[in-house]
XYZ file of C-alpha atoms in Angstrom:
410
model
C -161.178 106.794 -14.877
C -164.019 107.837 -12.647
C -167.282 109.128 -13.952
C -167.646 112.965 -13.082
C -170.194 115.647 -13.507
C -168.699 116.837 -16.818
C -169.261 113.334 -18.128
C -172.990 113.467 -17.034
C -173.454 116.459 -19.284
C -171.688 114.778 -22.228
C -174.483 112.214 -22.229
C -176.964 113.108 -25.029
C -180.089 111.918 -23.107
C -178.885 113.765 -19.925
C -177.942 116.913 -21.743
C -181.553 117.260 -23.225
C -183.157 117.039 -19.907
C -180.829 118.615 -17.415
C -179.091 121.816 -17.249
C -176.062 122.965 -15.246
C -177.250 126.266 -13.584
C -174.448 126.694 -10.941
C -171.017 125.364 -9.587
C -169.326 124.998 -13.002
C -165.847 125.275 -11.357
C -166.737 122.002 -9.597
C -167.598 120.113 -12.742
C -164.760 117.586 -12.256
C -166.268 116.031 -9.039
C -166.653 112.454 -9.045
C -170.005 110.603 -9.240
C -170.092 107.319 -7.343
C -173.853 106.675 -7.186
C -177.411 108.454 -7.121
C -179.125 109.474 -4.020
C -182.881 110.327 -4.055
C -183.192 112.688 -1.058
C -186.824 113.557 -1.097
C -187.295 111.015 1.739
C -185.360 113.050 4.398
C -188.419 115.165 4.937
C -189.886 112.093 6.700
C -186.815 111.769 9.037
C -187.372 112.564 12.818
C -185.010 115.170 14.284
C -182.813 112.281 15.921
C -181.475 111.243 12.557
C -178.351 112.775 11.337
C -178.511 113.774 7.618
C -174.807 113.446 7.220
C -174.837 109.727 8.124
C -176.910 109.049 5.175
C -174.182 110.333 2.793
C -171.075 108.384 2.017
C -169.438 110.650 -0.431
C -169.653 111.279 -4.162
C -173.357 110.894 -4.483
C -175.410 112.792 -7.186
C -178.260 114.031 -4.868
C -181.688 114.492 -6.538
C -184.289 116.439 -4.712
C -187.846 116.937 -6.200
C -190.020 117.503 -3.117
C -191.336 121.087 -3.379
C -191.720 121.230 0.496
C -187.948 121.081 0.684
C -187.023 122.965 -2.474
C -189.595 125.763 -1.589
C -187.621 126.887 1.397
C -184.234 128.282 0.577
C -182.906 127.944 4.178
C -183.984 124.324 4.301
C -182.345 123.330 1.134
C -179.169 125.365 1.717
C -178.744 123.741 4.933
C -179.344 120.403 3.370
C -176.632 121.106 0.778
C -174.243 122.321 3.391
C -174.417 119.193 5.413
C -174.093 116.981 2.266
C -171.266 119.192 0.640
C -169.221 118.444 3.795
C -169.516 114.882 3.043
C -168.302 115.374 -0.374
C -171.428 114.844 -2.559
C -170.696 115.094 -6.364
C -173.629 117.505 -7.218
C -177.377 118.504 -6.627
C -180.230 118.222 -8.759
C -183.477 119.905 -8.395
C -186.751 120.161 -10.520
C -186.987 123.092 -13.008
C -188.876 126.064 -11.563
C -187.836 125.152 -8.067
C -184.466 126.878 -7.929
C -183.990 130.235 -6.446
C -181.282 132.682 -7.073
C -180.059 132.448 -3.502
C -179.464 128.527 -3.981
C -177.761 129.266 -7.374
C -175.458 131.728 -5.718
C -174.677 129.518 -2.776
C -173.596 126.609 -5.128
C -171.630 128.897 -7.128
C -169.799 129.964 -4.017
C -168.882 126.535 -2.827
C -168.360 125.526 -6.334
C -170.787 122.532 -6.229
C -172.525 121.532 -9.536
C -176.224 122.316 -9.469
C -178.504 120.956 -12.065
C -181.938 121.903 -13.075
C -183.963 118.908 -14.061
C -186.676 119.079 -16.850
C -190.113 117.407 -16.449
C -189.489 115.708 -19.888
C -186.584 113.505 -18.144
C -188.347 111.086 -15.923
C -186.383 110.056 -12.740
C -186.628 106.481 -13.589
C -184.892 107.218 -16.917
C -182.376 109.361 -15.219
C -181.572 106.695 -12.739
C -181.273 103.981 -15.509
C -178.895 106.188 -17.678
C -176.561 106.980 -14.851
C -176.428 103.820 -13.135
C -175.806 101.943 -16.386
C -172.902 104.530 -17.152
C -171.537 103.876 -13.584
C -171.653 100.188 -13.907
C -170.040 100.154 -17.154
C -167.212 102.544 -15.998
C -166.577 100.265 -13.021
C -166.310 97.441 -15.454
C -163.719 99.394 -17.784
C -161.690 100.410 -14.631
C -161.359 96.786 -13.625
C -160.255 95.923 -17.030
C -157.650 98.691 -17.275
C -156.286 97.607 -13.890
C -156.070 93.931 -15.048
C -154.216 94.888 -18.127
C -151.627 96.999 -16.335
C -151.302 94.203 -13.785
C -150.481 91.860 -16.538
C -147.945 94.056 -17.988
C -146.164 94.678 -14.972
C -146.266 91.305 -13.271
C -146.714 88.656 -15.937
C -143.689 86.648 -16.871
C -144.633 86.390 -20.492
C -146.548 89.337 -21.892
C -148.441 88.916 -25.053
C -148.011 92.419 -26.687
C -150.512 91.915 -29.308
C -153.182 90.712 -26.947
C -152.458 93.581 -24.612
C -152.662 96.189 -27.391
C -155.979 94.774 -28.592
C -157.351 94.878 -25.130
C -156.268 98.433 -24.534
C -157.685 99.556 -28.057
C -161.067 98.167 -27.112
C -160.947 100.448 -23.871
C -160.001 103.361 -25.979
C -156.256 103.256 -24.785
C -153.481 103.890 -27.125
C -150.265 102.121 -25.928
C -148.231 103.091 -29.126
C -145.315 105.304 -28.590
C -143.144 105.686 -25.421
C -144.648 105.157 -22.047
C -143.134 105.233 -18.517
C -144.210 103.990 -15.211
C -144.623 106.248 -12.172
C -144.785 104.780 -8.528
C -146.418 107.104 -6.029
C -145.352 105.735 -2.623
C -147.434 106.559 0.418
C -145.139 106.740 3.246
C -146.522 104.515 6.034
C -146.507 105.475 9.661
C -144.919 103.569 12.406
C -146.556 100.075 12.909
C -149.587 100.110 15.033
C -150.595 97.618 17.690
C -152.210 94.521 16.127
C -155.694 95.303 17.376
C -155.514 98.573 15.213
C -153.945 96.958 12.232
C -157.069 95.851 10.331
C -158.414 99.487 10.780
C -155.155 100.972 9.728
C -155.160 98.940 6.677
C -158.554 99.891 5.889
C -157.757 103.448 6.251
C -154.659 102.935 3.894
C -156.835 101.372 1.261
C -159.117 104.549 1.410
C -156.154 106.780 1.004
C -154.934 104.911 -2.102
C -158.151 104.946 -3.721
C -158.545 108.554 -3.152
C -155.145 109.419 -4.267
C -155.883 107.230 -7.281
C -158.835 109.308 -8.209
C -157.138 112.314 -7.725
C -154.430 111.122 -10.152
C -157.050 110.403 -12.683
C -158.726 113.744 -12.359
C -155.477 115.635 -12.487
C -154.295 114.008 -15.641
C -157.539 114.111 -17.165
C -157.592 117.921 -16.909
C -154.594 117.805 -19.314
C -156.478 115.641 -21.817
C -155.471 112.178 -20.761
C -158.580 110.125 -20.543
C -158.753 106.415 -19.630
C -155.553 106.615 -17.831
C -154.167 103.220 -16.567
C -153.791 103.491 -12.747
C -153.377 100.577 -10.136
C -153.306 100.877 -6.425
C -151.276 98.356 -4.515
C -149.872 97.926 -1.038
C -148.556 101.612 0.052
C -148.536 102.827 -3.760
C -150.346 103.967 -6.631
C -148.844 103.075 -10.027
C -149.426 105.005 -13.382
C -148.733 103.948 -16.792
C -148.244 107.405 -18.583
C -147.655 108.361 -22.147
C -144.180 109.822 -21.840
C -144.227 112.141 -24.821
C -147.214 114.273 -23.753
C -145.474 115.768 -20.685
C -142.223 117.614 -20.332
C -140.273 116.965 -17.249
C -141.181 120.190 -15.674
C -144.922 119.874 -16.333
C -144.966 116.276 -14.969
C -143.109 117.380 -11.762
C -145.862 120.157 -11.314
C -148.684 117.731 -11.981
C -147.358 115.147 -9.367
C -146.475 117.774 -6.945
C -149.947 119.021 -6.974
C -151.510 115.626 -6.530
C -149.138 114.780 -3.651
C -149.692 118.027 -1.921
C -153.355 117.708 -1.779
C -152.902 114.205 -0.512
C -150.494 115.158 2.146
C -152.549 117.934 3.358
C -155.831 115.897 3.418
C -154.369 112.762 5.022
C -151.305 114.184 6.887
C -148.858 111.722 5.123
C -145.821 111.925 3.237
C -145.940 110.848 -0.602
C -143.167 110.706 -2.901
C -142.890 109.713 -6.649
C -140.518 107.622 -8.623
C -140.419 108.104 -12.361
C -138.950 105.258 -14.564
C -137.396 105.656 -17.976
C -139.753 105.834 -21.016
C -139.927 102.840 -23.319
C -141.674 102.029 -26.610
C -142.478 98.426 -26.466
C -144.904 97.001 -23.961
C -142.482 94.111 -23.083
C -140.209 96.997 -21.605
C -142.787 98.683 -19.550
C -141.850 96.238 -16.654
C -138.412 97.591 -16.797
C -139.594 101.233 -16.246
C -141.616 99.807 -13.245
C -138.582 98.324 -11.664
C -136.621 101.509 -12.362
C -139.251 103.591 -10.570
C -139.069 101.185 -7.716
C -135.448 101.586 -7.511
C -135.870 105.292 -7.567
C -138.015 105.162 -4.541
C -135.489 102.919 -2.645
C -132.795 105.612 -3.342
C -135.248 108.289 -2.450
C -134.721 107.575 1.234
C -131.241 108.833 0.992
C -131.893 111.920 -1.059
C -132.792 115.358 -0.104
C -136.030 115.417 1.937
C -137.029 118.502 0.166
C -137.482 116.594 -3.027
C -140.806 114.840 -3.994
C -140.347 113.603 -7.461
C -137.359 111.410 -8.553
C -136.400 110.321 -11.844
C -134.565 107.284 -12.722
C -132.005 109.044 -15.137
C -130.905 111.262 -12.288
C -129.741 108.235 -9.943
C -126.312 108.394 -11.354
C -124.208 105.567 -9.538
C -127.118 104.438 -7.768
C -128.855 103.227 -10.757
C -126.032 100.723 -11.094
C -126.214 99.762 -7.486
C -130.085 99.295 -7.464
C -129.967 96.771 -10.102
C -127.823 94.461 -8.039
C -130.268 92.265 -6.151
C -127.631 90.428 -4.387
C -127.424 92.034 -1.032
C -124.712 90.019 0.556
C -122.428 90.919 -2.615
C -122.920 94.604 -1.858
C -122.428 94.123 1.789
C -119.224 92.262 1.270
C -118.076 95.125 -0.994
C -118.549 97.531 1.689
C -116.704 95.190 4.391
C -113.859 94.785 2.122
C -113.388 98.521 1.384
C -114.314 100.156 4.711
C -115.191 97.525 7.087
C -112.166 98.158 9.343
C -113.195 101.898 9.515
C -116.884 101.074 10.516
C -115.644 98.620 13.302
C -113.262 101.225 14.597
C -116.019 103.818 14.893
C -118.234 101.388 16.646
C -115.626 100.284 19.276
C -114.661 103.946 19.859
C -117.701 105.956 19.074
C -115.634 107.614 16.577
C -116.248 109.887 13.360
C -113.796 108.334 11.010
C -116.373 107.114 8.483
C -117.972 110.675 8.304
C -114.610 112.202 8.111
C -113.347 110.084 5.245
C -116.675 110.405 3.156
C -116.642 114.104 3.671
C -112.893 114.059 2.605
C -113.712 112.251 -0.488
C -116.752 114.432 -1.320
C -114.339 117.438 -1.041
C -111.963 115.915 -3.626
C -109.445 115.068 -0.898
C -109.089 118.610 0.123
C -108.414 118.530 3.987
C -108.920 122.215 4.616
C -112.263 122.315 2.838
C -113.323 119.130 4.681
C -112.258 120.597 8.138
C -114.439 123.699 7.391
C -117.476 121.627 6.347
C -117.125 119.441 9.466
C -116.513 122.480 11.838
C -113.342 120.926 13.250
C -109.753 122.128 13.551
C -107.083 121.439 11.024
C -105.077 119.563 13.587
C -108.050 117.361 14.454
C -108.594 116.768 10.727
C -104.904 115.757 10.243
C -105.081 113.500 13.229
C -108.197 111.811 12.009
C -106.708 111.273 8.482
C -103.685 109.885 9.639
C -105.647 107.373 11.739
C -107.877 106.540 8.700
C -104.740 105.658 6.492
C -103.117 103.614 9.086
C -106.452 101.436 9.557
C -107.126 101.223 5.767
C -103.444 100.854 4.747
C -104.306 102.600 1.613
C -102.915 105.534 -0.459
C -105.991 107.886 -0.734
C -104.389 109.799 -3.519
C -104.465 106.704 -5.796
C -107.492 107.384 -8.129
C -108.502 103.581 -8.192
C -108.630 103.660 -4.415
C -110.502 107.026 -4.313
C -113.273 105.439 -6.763
C -113.493 102.240 -4.637
C -114.022 104.108 -1.406
C -116.431 106.508 -2.902
C -118.493 103.341 -4.272
C -118.241 101.712 -0.881
C -119.798 104.725 0.801
C -122.561 105.010 -1.828
C -123.455 101.245 -1.324
C -123.469 101.719 2.452
C -125.805 104.577 2.302
C -128.038 102.766 -0.172
C -128.071 99.675 2.006
C -128.589 101.424 5.317
C -131.533 103.310 3.909
C -133.281 100.604 1.753
C -136.087 100.302 4.025
C -136.436 96.534 4.098
């Protein structure tokens, strides 16, 4: 969980010496560090103010030569807001209505600093809290990593560590894998830059996850970023399916719009025991594998919706699956490859339409005579009676496995 502007006002020492006067709607903006900006007055015109800001700083200005000019301070806020600062702090008696109105307009938290709260004390309080939060974040990530990747999980030890961090792991939990769709491979000379950019994307999506769930009352959420994914351990009973879809969709929509990437989420089943959380993780991963063959309109996939793919995904022996496909429809696949035919497509559609030739012909936009010709050829190649229920099921399974294996994204 990242420290944000709301946390700032929940600190007793800060609350007694600082007052939020504008930008309340931006109270969830994250704070990464403090930046004392009085020195900008000394910079020459060649220095770009935006280069001094890296994002998520709580900016403090006490110099009256800056705060005394509304246009100067508003221009300063504009530049820093574009670089995603967390909030702005000005001494009491130095904030005009014009500055307040502007900060309300852009929803940037603006604080009035009392003379009773010395800057050295403010700095120590905030920096100590930030360091403690960073330490707690690292601890939460270590715990989640242990739960998901350790061969022998000590449940009692995990519970004790989680309780110390204010995390309740009792009750059912589930794992969510948010997969960031990687773009095509870049040339080697750009790979390092691309990996750095992906790391930035992961961390920002991770922050977005923490912020979004926090607005629903979940603090100290366990989130881990890894490779091209963000992993979430979520209390299952707090969210209905519809609400969870809404939350995840909002997070992914913001991430997609900001970074121009595709994001999907796989949701594992819920389990009560810590030892089973790893199972939910594997299920969420399997969901992401199957999502490659699902509707492109969908963004959130649940393990319980996989149907037959939930069984296929649990078979790790790829050769076993490929051999099954070969034994059932291998001859048909080879015939299509040799003649650039459409026999596999025709048979799969025929099975999906419950062996109704007319309905299949309509779905494929072909003449009934063409359909009849193809089916005769299919029966001759396979030497099977398609009306036999066992043959029907075997062929359906073979096509499902083929689809899964063709789209597994290895």
